[in-house]
Amino acid sequence: SYVLTQPPSFSVAPGKTARITCGGNNIGSKSVHWYQQKPGQAPVLVIYYDSDRPSGIPERFSGSNSGNTATLIISRVEAGDEADYYCQVWDRSSDHWVFGGGTKLTVL
Amino acid sequence: EVQLLESGGGLVQPGGSLRLSCAASGFTFSSYAMTWVRQAPGKGLEWVSVISGSGDITYYADSVKGRFTISRDNSKNTLYLQMNSLRAEDTAVYYCAKQMTTVTTGGDYWGQGTLVTVSS
């Protein structure tokens, strides 16, 4: 089955840029979605189809996807961005949704 | 405004059954695929099942296939998850989510979740 690998944690200072990776075999050939989840809350879609941003999501959130790595980029990080972030793809070979293990973003 | 409200969670013994519901509003329910995702305490997100807008296409995670059944009633704008032969490892918050369009697209709106606890 298809596996997505994320670093368990990432720390960044306020105002800096956070790049959260999601690794998978030839993930560049798939569409990647990213979710933000704050404690006690439901996930929120922050990036879809690799780099599109839903309405209401700040322009500070962007994404890229190429080769074996997809990346969620958060510019000018704020304290309110502290959350768990999950990547997701549709695996056509198994007709399954696959989530990465999640990355806990800590704002120092 | 899109709203998704899950219900039906609770405490159930191992081997028991439970049916979750997800009442949807604010969009044309029958036009969108819907999915169930769960999250065990302190763990990450795990996809459970997805169903097409018409209900004719369904897919399941290997961990629940043969035990869980996803369905929908488009006349009632409601999504269901029938869970049988429940195990301790099924303990989780269960979220329903609206897909952007089809079963292969991401979830753009999520409910607040309902907790299922499987324990004797």
PDB file of N, CA and C in Angstrom, chain B residues 24-97:
ATOM      1  N   ALA B  24     -26.290  16.606   6.845  1.00  0.00           N
ATOM      2  CA  ALA B  24     -25.649  17.640   6.047  1.00  0.00           C
ATOM      3  C   ALA B  24     -26.637  18.729   5.657  1.00  0.00           C
ATOM      4  N   SER B  25     -26.134  19.957   5.555  1.00  0.00           N
ATOM      5  CA  SER B  25     -26.955  21.073   5.107  1.00  0.00           C
ATOM      6  C   SER B  25     -26.066  22.129   4.476  1.00  0.00           C
ATOM      7  N   GLY B  26     -26.691  23.006   3.680  1.00  0.00           N
ATOM      8  CA  GLY B  26     -25.953  24.114   3.088  1.00  0.00           C
ATOM      9  C   GLY B  26     -25.353  23.835   1.732  1.00  0.00           C
ATOM     10  N   PHE B  27     -25.602  22.647   1.178  1.00  0.00           N
ATOM     11  CA  PHE B  27     -25.119  22.317  -0.160  1.00  0.00           C
ATOM     12  C   PHE B  27     -26.018  21.228  -0.743  1.00  0.00           C
ATOM     13  N   THR B  28     -25.886  21.005  -2.046  1.00  0.00           N
ATOM     14  CA  THR B  28     -26.678  19.983  -2.717  1.00  0.00           C
ATOM     15  C   THR B  28     -26.048  18.626  -2.422  1.00  0.00           C
ATOM     16  N   PHE B  29     -26.564  17.974  -1.406  1.00  0.00           N
ATOM     17  CA  PHE B  29     -25.946  16.773  -0.835  1.00  0.00           C
ATOM     18  C   PHE B  29     -25.655  15.704  -1.887  1.00  0.00           C
ATOM     19  N   SER B  30     -26.601  15.447  -2.757  1.00  0.00           N
ATOM     20  CA  SER B  30     -26.475  14.347  -3.718  1.00  0.00           C
ATOM     21  C   SER B  30     -25.394  14.582  -4.770  1.00  0.00           C
ATOM     22  N   SER B  31     -24.884  15.795  -4.851  1.00  0.00           N
ATOM     23  CA  SER B  31     -23.891  16.128  -5.868  1.00  0.00           C
ATOM     24  C   SER B  31     -22.457  15.870  -5.422  1.00  0.00           C
ATOM     25  N   TYR B  32     -22.278  15.489  -4.182  1.00  0.00           N
ATOM     26  CA  TYR B  32     -20.925  15.371  -3.640  1.00  0.00           C
ATOM     27  C   TYR B  32     -20.678  14.028  -2.974  1.00  0.00           C
ATOM     28  N   ALA B  33     -19.490  13.508  -3.208  1.00  0.00           N
ATOM     29  CA  ALA B  33     -19.054  12.338  -2.465  1.00  0.00           C
ATOM     30  C   ALA B  33     -18.840  12.723  -1.000  1.00  0.00           C
ATOM     31  N   MET B  34     -18.947  11.738  -0.132  1.00  0.00           N
ATOM     32  CA  MET B  34     -18.770  11.959   1.296  1.00  0.00           C
ATOM     33  C   MET B  34     -17.831  10.889   1.846  1.00  0.00           C
ATOM     34  N   THR B  35     -17.150  11.232   2.921  1.00  0.00           N
ATOM     35  CA  THR B  35     -16.187  10.293   3.470  1.00  0.00           C
ATOM     36  C   THR B  35     -16.251  10.262   4.988  1.00  0.00           C
ATOM     37  N   TRP B  36     -15.796   9.166   5.563  1.00  0.00           N
ATOM     38  CA  TRP B  36     -15.609   9.046   7.012  1.00  0.00           C
ATOM     39  C   TRP B  36     -14.113   8.902   7.288  1.00  0.00           C
ATOM     40  N   VAL B  37     -13.649   9.661   8.259  1.00  0.00           N
ATOM     41  CA  VAL B  37     -12.262   9.610   8.703  1.00  0.00           C
ATOM     42  C   VAL B  37     -12.288   9.488  10.227  1.00  0.00           C
ATOM     43  N   ARG B  38     -11.393   8.711  10.786  1.00  0.00           N
ATOM     44  CA  ARG B  38     -11.371   8.576  12.239  1.00  0.00           C
ATOM     45  C   ARG B  38     -10.012   8.941  12.804  1.00  0.00           C
ATOM     46  N   GLN B  39     -10.020   9.197  14.106  1.00  0.00           N
ATOM     47  CA  GLN B  39      -8.783   9.583  14.789  1.00  0.00           C
ATOM     48  C   GLN B  39      -8.798   8.980  16.181  1.00  0.00           C
ATOM     49  N   ALA B  40      -7.957   7.977  16.385  1.00  0.00           N
ATOM     50  CA  ALA B  40      -7.825   7.367  17.702  1.00  0.00           C
ATOM     51  C   ALA B  40      -7.207   8.375  18.670  1.00  0.00           C
ATOM     52  N   PRO B  41      -7.456   8.220  19.952  1.00  0.00           N
ATOM     53  CA  PRO B  41      -6.943   9.179  20.939  1.00  0.00           C
ATOM     54  C   PRO B  41      -5.436   9.371  20.824  1.00  0.00           C
ATOM     55  N   GLY B  42      -5.018  10.613  20.616  1.00  0.00           N
ATOM     56  CA  GLY B  42      -3.607  10.931  20.528  1.00  0.00           C
ATOM     57  C   GLY B  42      -2.912  10.493  19.253  1.00  0.00           C
ATOM     58  N   LYS B  43      -3.683  10.025  18.279  1.00  0.00           N
ATOM     59  CA  LYS B  43      -3.095   9.520  17.033  1.00  0.00           C
ATOM     60  C   LYS B  43      -3.460  10.404  15.852  1.00  0.00           C
ATOM     61  N   GLY B  44      -2.987  10.016  14.684  1.00  0.00           N
ATOM     62  CA  GLY B  44      -3.240  10.767  13.472  1.00  0.00           C
ATOM     63  C   GLY B  44      -4.562  10.407  12.816  1.00  0.00           C
ATOM     64  N   LEU B  45      -4.806  11.025  11.671  1.00  0.00           N
ATOM     65  CA  LEU B  45      -6.023  10.780  10.917  1.00  0.00           C
ATOM     66  C   LEU B  45      -5.923   9.462  10.157  1.00  0.00           C
ATOM     67  N   GLU B  46      -7.027   8.723  10.142  1.00  0.00           N
ATOM     68  CA  GLU B  46      -7.106   7.462   9.397  1.00  0.00           C
ATOM     69  C   GLU B  46      -8.373   7.469   8.559  1.00  0.00           C
ATOM     70  N   TRP B  47      -8.214   7.335   7.259  1.00  0.00           N
ATOM     71  CA  TRP B  47      -9.374   7.253   6.379  1.00  0.00           C
ATOM     72  C   TRP B  47     -10.106   5.943   6.604  1.00  0.00           C
ATOM     73  N   VAL B  48     -11.459   6.002   6.597  1.00  0.00           N
ATOM     74  CA  VAL B  48     -12.278   4.816   6.846  1.00  0.00           C
ATOM     75  C   VAL B  48     -13.009   4.374   5.585  1.00  0.00           C
ATOM     76  N   SER B  49     -13.765   5.299   4.959  1.00  0.00           N
ATOM     77  CA  SER B  49     -14.589   4.908   3.829  1.00  0.00           C
ATOM     78  C   SER B  49     -15.045   6.145   3.072  1.00  0.00           C
ATOM     79  N   VAL B  50     -15.381   5.947   1.799  1.00  0.00           N
ATOM     80  CA  VAL B  50     -15.880   7.044   0.966  1.00  0.00           C
ATOM     81  C   VAL B  50     -17.018   6.515   0.099  1.00  0.00           C
ATOM     82  N   ILE B  51     -17.968   7.383  -0.226  1.00  0.00           N
ATOM     83  CA  ILE B  51     -19.106   7.011  -1.051  1.00  0.00           C
ATOM     84  C   ILE B  51     -19.377   8.115  -2.057  1.00  0.00           C
ATOM     85  N   SER B  52     -19.734   7.745  -3.254  1.00  0.00           N
ATOM     86  CA  SER B  52     -20.031   8.720  -4.302  1.00  0.00           C
ATOM     87  C   SER B  52     -21.348   9.429  -4.019  1.00  0.00           C
ATOM     88  N   GLY B  53     -21.600  10.493  -4.762  1.00  0.00           N
ATOM     89  CA  GLY B  53     -22.820  11.268  -4.556  1.00  0.00           C
ATOM     90  C   GLY B  53     -24.095  10.465  -4.754  1.00  0.00           C
ATOM     91  N   SER B  54     -24.077   9.579  -5.732  1.00  0.00           N
ATOM     92  CA  SER B  54     -25.253   8.759  -6.002  1.00  0.00           C
ATOM     93  C   SER B  54     -25.311   7.526  -5.117  1.00  0.00           C
ATOM     94  N   GLY B  55     -24.210   7.224  -4.473  1.00  0.00           N
ATOM     95  CA  GLY B  55     -24.163   6.061  -3.591  1.00  0.00           C
ATOM     96  C   GLY B  55     -23.763   4.770  -4.262  1.00  0.00           C
ATOM     97  N   ASP B  56     -23.451   4.813  -5.559  1.00  0.00           N
ATOM     98  CA  ASP B  56     -23.167   3.572  -6.276  1.00  0.00           C
ATOM     99  C   ASP B  56     -21.696   3.160  -6.219  1.00  0.00           C
ATOM    100  N   ILE B  57     -20.850   4.046  -5.716  1.00  0.00           N
ATOM    101  CA  ILE B  57     -19.426   3.722  -5.588  1.00  0.00           C
ATOM    102  C   ILE B  57     -19.026   3.862  -4.122  1.00  0.00           C
ATOM    103  N   THR B  58     -18.433   2.817  -3.577  1.00  0.00           N
ATOM    104  CA  THR B  58     -17.953   2.846  -2.200  1.00  0.00           C
ATOM    105  C   THR B  58     -16.583   2.198  -2.118  1.00  0.00           C
ATOM    106  N   TYR B  59     -15.757   2.715  -1.236  1.00  0.00           N
ATOM    107  CA  TYR B  59     -14.445   2.150  -0.973  1.00  0.00           C
ATOM    108  C   TYR B  59     -14.217   2.133   0.537  1.00  0.00           C
ATOM    109  N   TYR B  60     -13.419   1.164   0.988  1.00  0.00           N
ATOM    110  CA  TYR B  60     -13.173   0.999   2.416  1.00  0.00           C
ATOM    111  C   TYR B  60     -11.692   0.795   2.696  1.00  0.00           C
ATOM    112  N   ALA B  61     -11.271   1.260   3.854  1.00  0.00           N
ATOM    113  CA  ALA B  61      -9.932   0.938   4.337  1.00  0.00           C
ATOM    114  C   ALA B  61      -9.880  -0.551   4.657  1.00  0.00           C
ATOM    115  N   ASP B  62      -8.717  -1.141   4.509  1.00  0.00           N
ATOM    116  CA  ASP B  62      -8.563  -2.569   4.770  1.00  0.00           C
ATOM    117  C   ASP B  62      -8.944  -2.919   6.206  1.00  0.00           C
ATOM    118  N   SER B  63      -8.714  -1.994   7.126  1.00  0.00           N
ATOM    119  CA  SER B  63      -8.944  -2.256   8.549  1.00  0.00           C
ATOM    120  C   SER B  63     -10.428  -2.389   8.896  1.00  0.00           C
ATOM    121  N   VAL B  64     -11.311  -1.931   8.020  1.00  0.00           N
ATOM    122  CA  VAL B  64     -12.747  -1.980   8.333  1.00  0.00           C
ATOM    123  C   VAL B  64     -13.549  -2.755   7.297  1.00  0.00           C
ATOM    124  N   LYS B  65     -12.920  -3.118   6.192  1.00  0.00           N
ATOM    125  CA  LYS B  65     -13.645  -3.801   5.119  1.00  0.00           C
ATOM    126  C   LYS B  65     -14.259  -5.095   5.622  1.00  0.00           C
ATOM    127  N   GLY B  66     -15.534  -5.284   5.300  1.00  0.00           N
ATOM    128  CA  GLY B  66     -16.248  -6.470   5.746  1.00  0.00           C
ATOM    129  C   GLY B  66     -16.952  -6.296   7.078  1.00  0.00           C
ATOM    130  N   ARG B  67     -16.612  -5.232   7.805  1.00  0.00           N
ATOM    131  CA  ARG B  67     -17.245  -4.957   9.106  1.00  0.00           C
ATOM    132  C   ARG B  67     -18.065  -3.671   9.079  1.00  0.00           C
ATOM    133  N   PHE B  68     -17.605  -2.690   8.325  1.00  0.00           N
ATOM    134  CA  PHE B  68     -18.294  -1.401   8.260  1.00  0.00           C
ATOM    135  C   PHE B  68     -18.982  -1.263   6.891  1.00  0.00           C
ATOM    136  N   THR B  69     -20.117  -0.540   6.897  1.00  0.00           N
ATOM    137  CA  THR B  69     -20.830  -0.255   5.651  1.00  0.00           C
ATOM    138  C   THR B  69     -21.200   1.218   5.598  1.00  0.00           C
ATOM    139  N   ILE B  70     -20.760   1.881   4.549  1.00  0.00           N
ATOM    140  CA  ILE B  70     -21.110   3.277   4.338  1.00  0.00           C
ATOM    141  C   ILE B  70     -22.343   3.341   3.438  1.00  0.00           C
ATOM    142  N   SER B  71     -23.227   4.279   3.719  1.00  0.00           N
ATOM    143  CA  SER B  71     -24.411   4.464   2.891  1.00  0.00           C
ATOM    144  C   SER B  71     -24.882   5.900   3.033  1.00  0.00           C
ATOM    145  N   ARG B  72     -25.825   6.264   2.213  1.00  0.00           N
ATOM    146  CA  ARG B  72     -26.370   7.613   2.265  1.00  0.00           C
ATOM    147  C   ARG B  72     -27.820   7.608   1.856  1.00  0.00           C
ATOM    148  N   ASP B  73     -28.586   8.558   2.393  1.00  0.00           N
ATOM    149  CA  ASP B  73     -29.965   8.769   1.999  1.00  0.00           C
ATOM    150  C   ASP B  73     -30.047  10.200   1.481  1.00  0.00           C
ATOM    151  N   ASN B  74     -30.021  10.355   0.180  1.00  0.00           N
ATOM    152  CA  ASN B  74     -29.992  11.694  -0.401  1.00  0.00           C
ATOM    153  C   ASN B  74     -31.315  12.433  -0.186  1.00  0.00           C
ATOM    154  N   SER B  75     -32.389  11.713   0.071  1.00  0.00           N
ATOM    155  CA  SER B  75     -33.659  12.378   0.345  1.00  0.00           C
ATOM    156  C   SER B  75     -33.665  13.007   1.738  1.00  0.00           C
ATOM    157  N   LYS B  76     -32.797  12.504   2.601  1.00  0.00           N
ATOM    158  CA  LYS B  76     -32.696  13.020   3.969  1.00  0.00           C
ATOM    159  C   LYS B  76     -31.403  13.788   4.208  1.00  0.00           C
ATOM    160  N   ASN B  77     -30.587  13.941   3.163  1.00  0.00           N
ATOM    161  CA  ASN B  77     -29.299  14.635   3.291  1.00  0.00           C
ATOM    162  C   ASN B  77     -28.472  14.066   4.443  1.00  0.00           C
ATOM    163  N   THR B  78     -28.417  12.763   4.516  1.00  0.00           N
ATOM    164  CA  THR B  78     -27.753  12.103   5.634  1.00  0.00           C
ATOM    165  C   THR B  78     -26.821  10.993   5.155  1.00  0.00           C
ATOM    166  N   LEU B  79     -25.652  10.977   5.757  1.00  0.00           N
ATOM    167  CA  LEU B  79     -24.631   9.953   5.517  1.00  0.00           C
ATOM    168  C   LEU B  79     -24.619   9.019   6.723  1.00  0.00           C
ATOM    169  N   TYR B  80     -24.356   7.737   6.471  1.00  0.00           N
ATOM    170  CA  TYR B  80     -24.337   6.754   7.556  1.00  0.00           C
ATOM    171  C   TYR B  80     -23.055   5.939   7.534  1.00  0.00           C
ATOM    172  N   LEU B  81     -22.738   5.390   8.709  1.00  0.00           N
ATOM    173  CA  LEU B  81     -21.677   4.387   8.802  1.00  0.00           C
ATOM    174  C   LEU B  81     -22.160   3.310   9.771  1.00  0.00           C
ATOM    175  N   GLN B  82     -22.486   2.155   9.224  1.00  0.00           N
ATOM    176  CA  GLN B  82     -22.871   1.018  10.046  1.00  0.00           C
ATOM    177  C   GLN B  82     -21.612   0.265  10.435  1.00  0.00           C
ATOM    178  N   MET B  83     -21.386   0.142  11.737  1.00  0.00           N
ATOM    179  CA  MET B  83     -20.173  -0.487  12.236  1.00  0.00           C
ATOM    180  C   MET B  83     -20.538  -1.751  13.001  1.00  0.00           C
ATOM    181  N   ASN B  84     -20.091  -2.891  12.519  1.00  0.00           N
ATOM    182  CA  ASN B  84     -20.354  -4.181  13.159  1.00  0.00           C
ATOM    183  C   ASN B  84     -19.044  -4.802  13.626  1.00  0.00           C
ATOM    184  N   SER B  85     -19.169  -5.805  14.473  1.00  0.00           N
ATOM    185  CA  SER B  85     -17.997  -6.535  14.983  1.00  0.00           C
ATOM    186  C   SER B  85     -16.927  -5.579  15.481  1.00  0.00           C
ATOM    187  N   LEU B  86     -17.340  -4.645  16.290  1.00  0.00           N
ATOM    188  CA  LEU B  86     -16.421  -3.603  16.740  1.00  0.00           C
ATOM    189  C   LEU B  86     -15.323  -4.161  17.635  1.00  0.00           C
ATOM    190  N   ARG B  87     -14.148  -3.545  17.493  1.00  0.00           N
ATOM    191  CA  ARG B  87     -12.962  -3.947  18.242  1.00  0.00           C
ATOM    192  C   ARG B  87     -12.449  -2.763  19.044  1.00  0.00           C
ATOM    193  N   ALA B  88     -11.619  -3.045  20.018  1.00  0.00           N
ATOM    194  CA  ALA B  88     -11.038  -1.965  20.831  1.00  0.00           C
ATOM    195  C   ALA B  88     -10.306  -0.957  19.955  1.00  0.00           C
ATOM    196  N   GLU B  89      -9.655  -1.448  18.904  1.00  0.00           N
ATOM    197  CA  GLU B  89      -8.874  -0.542  18.040  1.00  0.00           C
ATOM    198  C   GLU B  89      -9.748   0.338  17.155  1.00  0.00           C
ATOM    199  N   ASP B  90     -11.067   0.148  17.197  1.00  0.00           N
ATOM    200  CA  ASP B  90     -11.972   1.048  16.472  1.00  0.00           C
ATOM    201  C   ASP B  90     -12.318   2.283  17.316  1.00  0.00           C
ATOM    202  N   THR B  91     -11.861   2.313  18.556  1.00  0.00           N
ATOM    203  CA  THR B  91     -12.097   3.474  19.413  1.00  0.00           C
ATOM    204  C   THR B  91     -11.454   4.708  18.805  1.00  0.00           C
ATOM    205  N   ALA B  92     -12.270   5.733  18.567  1.00  0.00           N
ATOM    206  CA  ALA B  92     -11.776   6.929  17.889  1.00  0.00           C
ATOM    207  C   ALA B  92     -12.876   7.977  17.807  1.00  0.00           C
ATOM    208  N   VAL B  93     -12.488   9.176  17.471  1.00  0.00           N
ATOM    209  CA  VAL B  93     -13.440  10.198  17.028  1.00  0.00           C
ATOM    210  C   VAL B  93     -13.649   9.980  15.536  1.00  0.00           C
ATOM    211  N   TYR B  94     -14.898   9.890  15.143  1.00  0.00           N
ATOM    212  CA  TYR B  94     -15.241   9.671  13.740  1.00  0.00           C
ATOM    213  C   TYR B  94     -15.761  10.976  13.148  1.00  0.00           C
ATOM    214  N   TYR B  95     -15.107  11.405  12.078  1.00  0.00           N
ATOM    215  CA  TYR B  95     -15.497  12.621  11.373  1.00  0.00           C
ATOM    216  C   TYR B  95     -16.123  12.261  10.031  1.00  0.00           C
ATOM    217  N   CYS B  96     -17.169  12.983   9.662  1.00  0.00           N
ATOM    218  CA  CYS B  96     -17.629  12.912   8.278  1.00  0.00           C
ATOM    219  C   CYS B  96     -17.121  14.166   7.570  1.00  0.00           C
ATOM    220  N   ALA B  97     -16.871  14.024   6.293  1.00  0.00           N
ATOM    221  CA  ALA B  97     -16.358  15.142   5.512  1.00  0.00           C
ATOM    222  C   ALA B  97     -16.993  15.140   4.121  1.00  0.00           C
TER     223      ALA B  97
END
